[in-house]
mmCIF file of C-alpha atoms in Angstrom:
data_model
loop_
_atom_site.group_PDB
_atom_site.id
_atom_site.type_symbol
_atom_site.label_atom_id
_atom_site.label_comp_id
_atom_site.label_asym_id
_atom_site.label_seq_id
_atom_site.Cartn_x
_atom_site.Cartn_y
_atom_site.Cartn_z
ATOM 1 C CA MET J 1343 2.560 29.550 -1.881
ATOM 2 C CA THR J 1344 0.726 26.785 -3.754
ATOM 3 C CA GLU J 1345 -1.238 29.271 -5.874
ATOM 4 C CA ARG J 1346 1.932 31.158 -6.785
ATOM 5 C CA ILE J 1347 3.783 28.022 -7.883
ATOM 6 C CA ASN J 1348 0.798 26.655 -9.801
ATOM 7 C CA LYS J 1349 0.470 29.968 -11.625
ATOM 8 C CA LYS J 1350 4.134 29.713 -12.626
ATOM 9 C CA TYR J 1351 3.487 26.157 -13.810
ATOM 10 C CA LYS J 1352 0.701 27.360 -16.107
ATOM 11 C CA GLN J 1353 3.066 30.026 -17.424
ATOM 12 C CA GLY J 1354 5.724 27.395 -18.137
ATOM 13 C CA LEU J 1355 8.135 28.858 -15.563
ATOM 14 C CA VAL J 1356 8.317 25.775 -13.332
ATOM 15 C CA SER J 1357 7.867 22.076 -14.070
ATOM 16 C CA TYR J 1358 5.817 20.962 -11.052
ATOM 17 C CA THR J 1359 2.601 21.725 -9.168
ATOM 18 C CA THR J 1360 1.760 21.940 -5.475
ATOM 19 C CA ALA J 1361 -1.325 21.360 -3.336
ATOM 20 C CA LEU J 1362 -2.186 21.309 0.344
ATOM 21 C CA ASN J 1363 -1.967 17.831 1.845
ATOM 22 C CA ASP J 1364 -1.872 16.150 5.251
ATOM 23 C CA LEU J 1365 1.398 17.920 6.065
ATOM 24 C CA ALA J 1366 -0.456 21.240 6.161
ATOM 25 C CA ASP J 1367 -1.744 20.262 9.616
ATOM 26 C CA LEU J 1368 1.790 20.102 11.029
ATOM 27 C CA THR J 1369 3.734 22.943 12.573
ATOM 28 C CA ASP J 1370 7.041 23.785 10.908
ATOM 29 C CA GLU J 1371 8.820 22.189 13.868
ATOM 30 C CA GLU J 1372 6.856 18.948 13.484
ATOM 31 C CA PHE J 1373 7.618 18.873 9.776
ATOM 32 C CA MET J 1374 11.336 19.388 10.404
ATOM 33 C CA VAL J 1375 11.304 16.319 12.654
ATOM 34 C CA MET J 1376 10.097 14.258 9.684
ATOM 35 C CA ASN J 1377 13.321 15.184 7.877
ATOM 36 C CA GLY J 1378 15.156 12.536 9.863
ATOM 37 C CA LEU J 1379 18.358 12.000 7.903
ATOM 38 C CA ARG J 1380 21.284 12.328 10.317
ATOM 39 C CA MET J 1381 24.868 11.678 9.318
ATOM 40 C CA PRO J 1382 26.674 9.524 11.927
ATOM 41 C CA ASN J 1383 29.958 10.502 13.518
ATOM 42 C CA GLN J 1384 32.230 11.068 10.554
ATOM 43 C CA THR J 1385 35.357 9.705 12.186
ATOM 44 C CA GLY J 1386 33.611 6.523 13.267
ATOM 45 C CA LEU J 1387 32.086 5.998 9.833
ATOM 46 C CA ARG J 1388 35.425 6.407 8.056
ATOM 47 C CA GLY J 1389 37.104 4.134 10.544
ATOM 48 C CA ARG J 1390 34.684 1.298 9.722
ATOM 49 C CA ARG J 1391 34.303 1.888 5.998
ATOM 50 C CA GLN J 1392 36.920 -0.608 4.835
ATOM 51 C CA ALA J 1393 35.439 -3.373 6.952
ATOM 52 C CA TYR J 1394 31.823 -2.850 5.981
ATOM 53 C CA ASN J 1395 31.533 -1.066 2.699
ATOM 54 C CA ARG J 1396 32.860 -0.376 -0.772
ATOM 55 C CA PHE J 1397 31.877 2.222 -3.304
ATOM 56 C CA TYR J 1398 29.885 1.113 -6.312
ATOM 57 C CA ARG J 1399 31.993 0.711 -9.462
ATOM 58 C CA TYR J 1400 30.562 0.638 -12.955
ATOM 59 C CA ASN J 1401 31.433 1.023 -16.619
ATOM 60 C CA PRO J 1402 30.448 4.590 -17.621
ATOM 61 C CA ARG J 1403 30.272 3.510 -21.281
ATOM 62 C CA GLU J 1404 27.862 0.644 -20.684
ATOM 63 C CA TRP J 1405 24.481 0.937 -22.398
ATOM 64 C CA LEU J 1406 21.559 1.646 -20.070
ATOM 65 C CA PRO J 1407 17.836 1.787 -20.856
ATOM 66 C CA ASN J 1408 16.301 5.236 -21.255
ATOM 67 C CA LEU J 1409 13.425 4.380 -18.922
ATOM 68 C CA VAL J 1410 13.407 2.329 -15.719
ATOM 69 C CA ASP J 1411 10.397 2.119 -13.389
ATOM 70 C CA TRP J 1412 10.545 -0.515 -10.655
ATOM 71 C CA ARG J 1413 6.916 0.182 -9.745
ATOM 72 C CA LYS J 1414 6.030 -2.015 -12.722
ATOM 73 C CA ASN J 1415 8.125 -4.977 -11.590
ATOM 74 C CA GLY J 1416 6.326 -5.944 -8.396
ATOM 75 C CA VAL J 1417 9.291 -5.323 -6.091
ATOM 76 C CA LEU J 1418 7.852 -2.392 -4.118
ATOM 77 C CA THR J 1419 5.601 -2.513 -1.073
ATOM 78 C CA PRO J 1420 2.791 0.062 -0.691
ATOM 79 C CA VAL J 1421 3.631 3.662 0.205
ATOM 80 C CA ARG J 1422 3.600 4.154 3.971
ATOM 81 C CA ASN J 1423 3.438 7.154 6.288
ATOM 82 C CA GLN J 1424 6.177 7.728 8.843
ATOM 83 C CA GLY J 1425 4.053 10.230 10.800
ATOM 84 C CA LYS J 1426 5.621 12.649 13.284
ATOM 85 C CA CYS J 1427 8.759 10.553 13.614
ATOM 86 C CA GLY J 1428 12.135 11.181 12.004
ATOM 87 C CA SER J 1429 12.244 7.652 10.610
ATOM 88 C CA CYS J 1430 12.643 8.353 6.896
ATOM 89 C CA TYR J 1431 16.065 6.683 7.015
ATOM 90 C CA ALA J 1432 14.394 3.433 8.119
ATOM 91 C CA PHE J 1433 11.601 3.546 5.524
ATOM 92 C CA GLY J 1434 14.005 4.424 2.701
ATOM 93 C CA ALA J 1435 16.592 1.779 3.524
ATOM 94 C CA LEU J 1436 13.959 -0.905 4.096
ATOM 95 C CA GLY J 1437 12.347 -0.022 0.759
ATOM 96 C CA ALA J 1438 15.623 -0.888 -0.941
ATOM 97 C CA LEU J 1439 15.956 -4.054 1.143
ATOM 98 C CA GLU J 1440 12.369 -5.112 0.379
ATOM 99 C CA ALA J 1441 13.071 -4.860 -3.346
ATOM 100 C CA TYR J 1442 16.372 -6.727 -2.961
ATOM 101 C CA HIS J 1443 14.635 -9.476 -0.966
ATOM 102 C CA LYS J 1444 11.863 -9.792 -3.557
ATOM 103 C CA LYS J 1445 14.348 -10.093 -6.420
ATOM 104 C CA ARG J 1446 16.395 -12.665 -4.534
ATOM 105 C CA THR J 1447 13.613 -14.845 -3.076
ATOM 106 C CA GLY J 1448 10.472 -13.994 -5.024
ATOM 107 C CA LYS J 1449 8.740 -12.919 -1.793
ATOM 108 C CA LEU J 1450 7.532 -9.353 -1.253
ATOM 109 C CA VAL J 1451 7.434 -8.566 2.466
ATOM 110 C CA ASN J 1452 6.658 -5.363 4.357
ATOM 111 C CA LEU J 1453 9.702 -5.048 6.610
ATOM 112 C CA SER J 1454 9.463 -3.416 10.023
ATOM 113 C CA PRO J 1455 10.632 0.203 10.413
ATOM 114 C CA GLN J 1456 9.892 -0.177 14.128
ATOM 115 C CA ASN J 1457 12.525 -2.910 14.262
ATOM 116 C CA ILE J 1458 15.043 -0.337 13.007
ATOM 117 C CA ILE J 1459 13.844 2.517 15.226
ATOM 118 C CA ASP J 1460 13.968 0.427 18.411
ATOM 119 C CA CYS J 1461 17.030 -1.713 17.742
ATOM 120 C CA THR J 1462 19.753 0.286 15.945
ATOM 121 C CA TRP J 1463 20.774 2.729 18.675
ATOM 122 C CA ARG J 1464 24.128 1.074 19.234
ATOM 123 C CA TYR J 1465 24.771 1.254 15.504
ATOM 124 C CA GLY J 1466 24.529 5.044 15.677
ATOM 125 C CA ASN J 1467 20.885 5.752 14.832
ATOM 126 C CA ASN J 1468 18.611 7.799 17.083
ATOM 127 C CA GLY J 1469 15.130 6.334 16.783
ATOM 128 C CA CYS J 1470 12.572 8.990 15.857
ATOM 129 C CA ASN J 1471 15.268 11.663 16.080
ATOM 130 C CA GLY J 1472 16.909 10.514 12.881
ATOM 131 C CA GLY J 1473 19.433 8.082 11.505
ATOM 132 C CA PHE J 1474 21.491 7.026 8.512
ATOM 133 C CA MET J 1475 20.642 4.485 5.847
ATOM 134 C CA VAL J 1476 23.876 2.491 5.681
ATOM 135 C CA LEU J 1477 23.603 1.851 9.414
ATOM 136 C CA VAL J 1478 20.317 0.101 8.661
ATOM 137 C CA PHE J 1479 22.081 -2.120 6.124
ATOM 138 C CA ARG J 1480 24.825 -2.912 8.648
ATOM 139 C CA TYR J 1481 22.231 -3.913 11.211
ATOM 140 C CA ALA J 1482 20.329 -5.999 8.653
ATOM 141 C CA GLN J 1483 23.534 -7.763 7.671
ATOM 142 C CA SER J 1484 24.299 -8.664 11.294
ATOM 143 C CA HIS J 1485 20.819 -9.376 12.661
ATOM 144 C CA GLY J 1486 18.288 -9.541 9.846
ATOM 145 C CA ILE J 1487 14.941 -7.714 9.757
ATOM 146 C CA ILE J 1488 11.520 -8.735 11.063
ATOM 147 C CA ALA J 1489 8.292 -8.356 9.076
ATOM 148 C CA GLU J 1490 6.037 -5.440 9.967
ATOM 149 C CA SER J 1491 3.221 -7.884 10.732
ATOM 150 C CA LYS J 1492 5.335 -9.228 13.615
ATOM 151 C CA TYR J 1493 6.737 -5.857 14.706
ATOM 152 C CA PRO J 1494 4.141 -3.140 13.898
ATOM 153 C CA TYR J 1495 4.932 0.536 13.474
ATOM 154 C CA VAL J 1496 3.802 2.730 16.400
ATOM 155 C CA PHE J 1497 5.056 6.165 15.230
ATOM 156 C CA THR J 1498 7.424 6.580 18.182
ATOM 157 C CA ALA J 1499 10.614 5.038 19.529
ATOM 158 C CA ARG J 1500 10.306 2.568 22.386
ATOM 159 C CA PRO J 1501 12.903 1.965 25.117
ATOM 160 C CA PHE J 1502 13.265 -1.727 24.314
ATOM 161 C CA CYS J 1503 14.026 -3.850 21.249
ATOM 162 C CA LYS J 1504 11.646 -6.722 20.434
ATOM 163 C CA TRP J 1505 13.903 -8.407 17.867
ATOM 164 C CA ARG J 1506 13.841 -12.209 17.872
ATOM 165 C CA LYS J 1507 15.994 -14.336 15.607
ATOM 166 C CA ALA J 1508 13.070 -16.677 14.947
ATOM 167 C CA ASP J 1509 11.091 -13.806 13.398
ATOM 168 C CA VAL J 1510 13.762 -12.666 10.914
ATOM 169 C CA VAL J 1511 12.569 -12.727 7.295
ATOM 170 C CA ALA J 1512 15.172 -10.699 5.364
ATOM 171 C CA THR J 1513 18.857 -9.898 5.446
ATOM 172 C CA ASN J 1514 21.668 -8.749 3.154
ATOM 173 C CA ARG J 1515 25.315 -9.630 2.567
ATOM 174 C CA GLY J 1516 26.516 -6.022 2.530
ATOM 175 C CA TYR J 1517 25.872 -2.818 0.649
ATOM 176 C CA PHE J 1518 27.297 -0.422 -1.914
ATOM 177 C CA GLU J 1519 27.470 3.358 -1.693
ATOM 178 C CA ILE J 1520 27.211 5.726 -4.661
ATOM 179 C CA ARG J 1521 29.881 8.408 -4.770
ATOM 180 C CA ASP J 1522 28.445 11.752 -3.750
ATOM 181 C CA GLY J 1523 26.809 13.582 -6.648
ATOM 182 C CA ASP J 1524 27.440 10.807 -9.198
ATOM 183 C CA GLU J 1525 24.156 10.799 -11.117
ATOM 184 C CA LEU J 1526 25.492 8.427 -13.774
ATOM 185 C CA GLY J 1527 26.524 5.976 -11.068
ATOM 186 C CA LEU J 1528 23.090 6.274 -9.494
ATOM 187 C CA LYS J 1529 21.416 5.686 -12.850
ATOM 188 C CA HIS J 1530 23.580 2.630 -13.431
ATOM 189 C CA ALA J 1531 22.783 1.172 -9.994
ATOM 190 C CA VAL J 1532 19.033 1.730 -10.396
ATOM 191 C CA ALA J 1533 19.068 0.091 -13.829
ATOM 192 C CA LYS J 1534 21.280 -2.860 -12.895
ATOM 193 C CA TYR J 1535 20.442 -3.567 -9.248
ATOM 194 C CA GLY J 1536 17.152 -1.921 -8.336
ATOM 195 C CA PRO J 1537 15.877 0.828 -6.019
ATOM 196 C CA VAL J 1538 18.506 2.943 -4.260
ATOM 197 C CA VAL J 1539 17.954 4.979 -1.093
ATOM 198 C CA VAL J 1540 19.329 8.540 -1.183
ATOM 199 C CA GLY J 1541 19.440 11.636 1.004
ATOM 200 C CA ILE J 1542 17.807 14.747 -0.445
ATOM 201 C CA SER J 1543 17.120 18.299 0.669
ATOM 202 C CA GLY J 1544 13.505 17.958 1.774
ATOM 203 C CA ARG J 1545 12.738 20.907 4.043
ATOM 204 C CA GLN J 1546 11.478 23.300 1.343
ATOM 205 C CA ARG J 1547 7.788 24.233 1.562
ATOM 206 C CA SER J 1548 7.500 23.605 -2.170
ATOM 207 C CA PHE J 1549 8.621 20.001 -1.614
ATOM 208 C CA ARG J 1550 6.382 19.622 1.424
ATOM 209 C CA PHE J 1551 3.352 20.419 -0.737
ATOM 210 C CA TYR J 1552 4.593 18.883 -4.000
ATOM 211 C CA LYS J 1553 1.736 17.428 -6.058
ATOM 212 C CA SER J 1554 2.921 16.478 -9.551
ATOM 213 C CA GLY J 1555 5.452 17.188 -12.271
ATOM 214 C CA ILE J 1556 9.251 17.263 -12.121
ATOM 215 C CA TYR J 1557 10.448 18.971 -8.965
ATOM 216 C CA SER J 1558 13.378 21.383 -8.869
ATOM 217 C CA SER J 1559 14.220 24.250 -6.551
ATOM 218 C CA ASN J 1560 16.864 26.884 -5.940
ATOM 219 C CA SER J 1561 16.088 26.713 -2.217
ATOM 220 C CA CYS J 1562 17.607 23.288 -1.580
ATOM 221 C CA THR J 1563 20.330 23.106 1.044
ATOM 222 C CA GLU J 1564 21.870 20.120 2.817
ATOM 223 C CA SER J 1565 20.580 16.544 2.703
ATOM 224 C CA SER J 1566 17.849 16.166 5.326
ATOM 225 C CA HIS J 1567 15.406 13.490 4.155
ATOM 226 C CA ALA J 1568 15.748 9.909 2.895
ATOM 227 C CA VAL J 1569 13.737 8.748 -0.123
ATOM 228 C CA LEU J 1570 13.908 5.735 -2.419
ATOM 229 C CA ILE J 1571 14.897 6.145 -6.066
ATOM 230 C CA VAL J 1572 12.741 3.630 -7.945
ATOM 231 C CA GLY J 1573 13.413 4.671 -11.535
ATOM 232 C CA TYR J 1574 14.264 7.362 -14.016
ATOM 233 C CA GLY J 1575 13.249 8.659 -17.421
ATOM 234 C CA THR J 1576 12.972 11.703 -19.669
ATOM 235 C CA HIS J 1577 9.988 14.019 -20.137
ATOM 236 C CA PRO J 1578 9.620 15.438 -23.677
ATOM 237 C CA THR J 1579 9.272 18.999 -22.348
ATOM 238 C CA HIS J 1580 10.850 19.125 -18.912
ATOM 239 C CA GLY J 1581 13.810 16.808 -19.426
ATOM 240 C CA ASP J 1582 15.396 14.068 -17.354
ATOM 241 C CA TYR J 1583 13.909 12.976 -14.031
ATOM 242 C CA TRP J 1584 14.238 10.562 -11.142
ATOM 243 C CA ILE J 1585 11.227 8.682 -9.739
ATOM 244 C CA ILE J 1586 11.169 8.804 -5.941
ATOM 245 C CA LYS J 1587 9.121 6.882 -3.388
ATOM 246 C CA ASN J 1588 8.446 8.957 -0.288
ATOM 247 C CA SER J 1589 7.252 7.958 3.192
ATOM 248 C CA TRP J 1590 4.749 10.781 3.759
ATOM 249 C CA GLY J 1591 1.602 8.869 2.826
ATOM 250 C CA THR J 1592 -0.344 8.581 -0.419
ATOM 251 C CA ARG J 1593 -1.752 12.115 -0.316
ATOM 252 C CA TRP J 1594 1.708 13.532 -0.922
ATOM 253 C CA GLY J 1595 2.729 13.819 -4.567
ATOM 254 C CA VAL J 1596 1.425 11.277 -7.057
ATOM 255 C CA LYS J 1597 -0.017 8.715 -4.618
ATOM 256 C CA GLY J 1598 3.120 8.935 -2.529
ATOM 257 C CA TYR J 1599 5.594 9.090 -5.414
ATOM 258 C CA GLY J 1600 7.312 12.056 -7.011
ATOM 259 C CA TYR J 1601 9.592 13.108 -9.832
ATOM 260 C CA MET J 1602 12.783 15.106 -9.342
ATOM 261 C CA ALA J 1603 15.002 16.760 -11.932
ATOM 262 C CA ARG J 1604 17.913 14.590 -13.094
ATOM 263 C CA ASN J 1605 21.235 15.737 -14.560
ATOM 264 C CA LYS J 1606 20.757 19.266 -13.257
ATOM 265 C CA GLY J 1607 23.760 19.583 -11.000
ATOM 266 C CA ASN J 1608 22.623 17.022 -8.424
ATOM 267 C CA MET J 1609 19.313 18.816 -7.873
ATOM 268 C CA CYS J 1610 18.415 18.994 -4.172
ATOM 269 C CA ARG J 1611 21.304 16.568 -3.552
ATOM 270 C CA VAL J 1612 19.270 13.742 -5.067
ATOM 271 C CA ALA J 1613 22.430 11.791 -5.928
ATOM 272 C CA SER J 1614 23.923 12.191 -2.459
ATOM 273 C CA MET J 1615 24.345 9.514 0.204
ATOM 274 C CA GLY J 1616 23.034 6.853 -2.176
ATOM 275 C CA SER J 1617 23.276 3.233 -1.053
ATOM 276 C CA PHE J 1618 21.687 -0.149 -1.701
ATOM 277 C CA PRO J 1619 21.940 -3.662 -0.244
ATOM 278 C CA ILE J 1620 23.691 -6.595 -1.867
#
């Protein structure tokens, strides 16, 4: 598969390359577990939406920069590896919260995904069997989040929560959601507020072994994996792109980051389920 795609890249037929990485050692079933985005009960989510959330509003005519890259602003923690645990929702949401906390306080802190995995069951998440990003923001708003140094990641869910109020280092006042498929709204939020967590279609083998370039695929289906949008721009040959931070380690993509096609019909649902803390 990688040779076929790379040959197409050299022929100018695709805009990205692939290579074997650490995920090659996983079975397909183990890899599917890592796609841990799970939508909560729809009725329950709608019933609470007015109390907890509002959609992001913006001026569609407002000027926005052509290039935004939050990697250059010191608001992002290092790329991490979720391992064989469906915890992408925790890593993605905490990435947005880490950036928000840095912008608000000047302190960059690695927040604890284990805190989320162990302690958000009653909010509707399911530990290493998946969860939803806005539920992380609701929990953070109510309880606050502990630093990873105090609550280390162990690659599995534990039957007890070790949260202590005295250890809390970050919280948020609420969150905004981006309307489904609204790439202009997502661009506006990334430019004005900072990194935004989204839910993409991430089960494709071509995405599993993505190496470089601007990713696009006709094989994308439903949203299955949470990633952090940390910027956007335009390539002179391949067009508009989003910059994504993944949680599959630094051997995936460009040291853990990737580029996905922008303004191409919500490619791989990249502008779906977007949210960020406020």
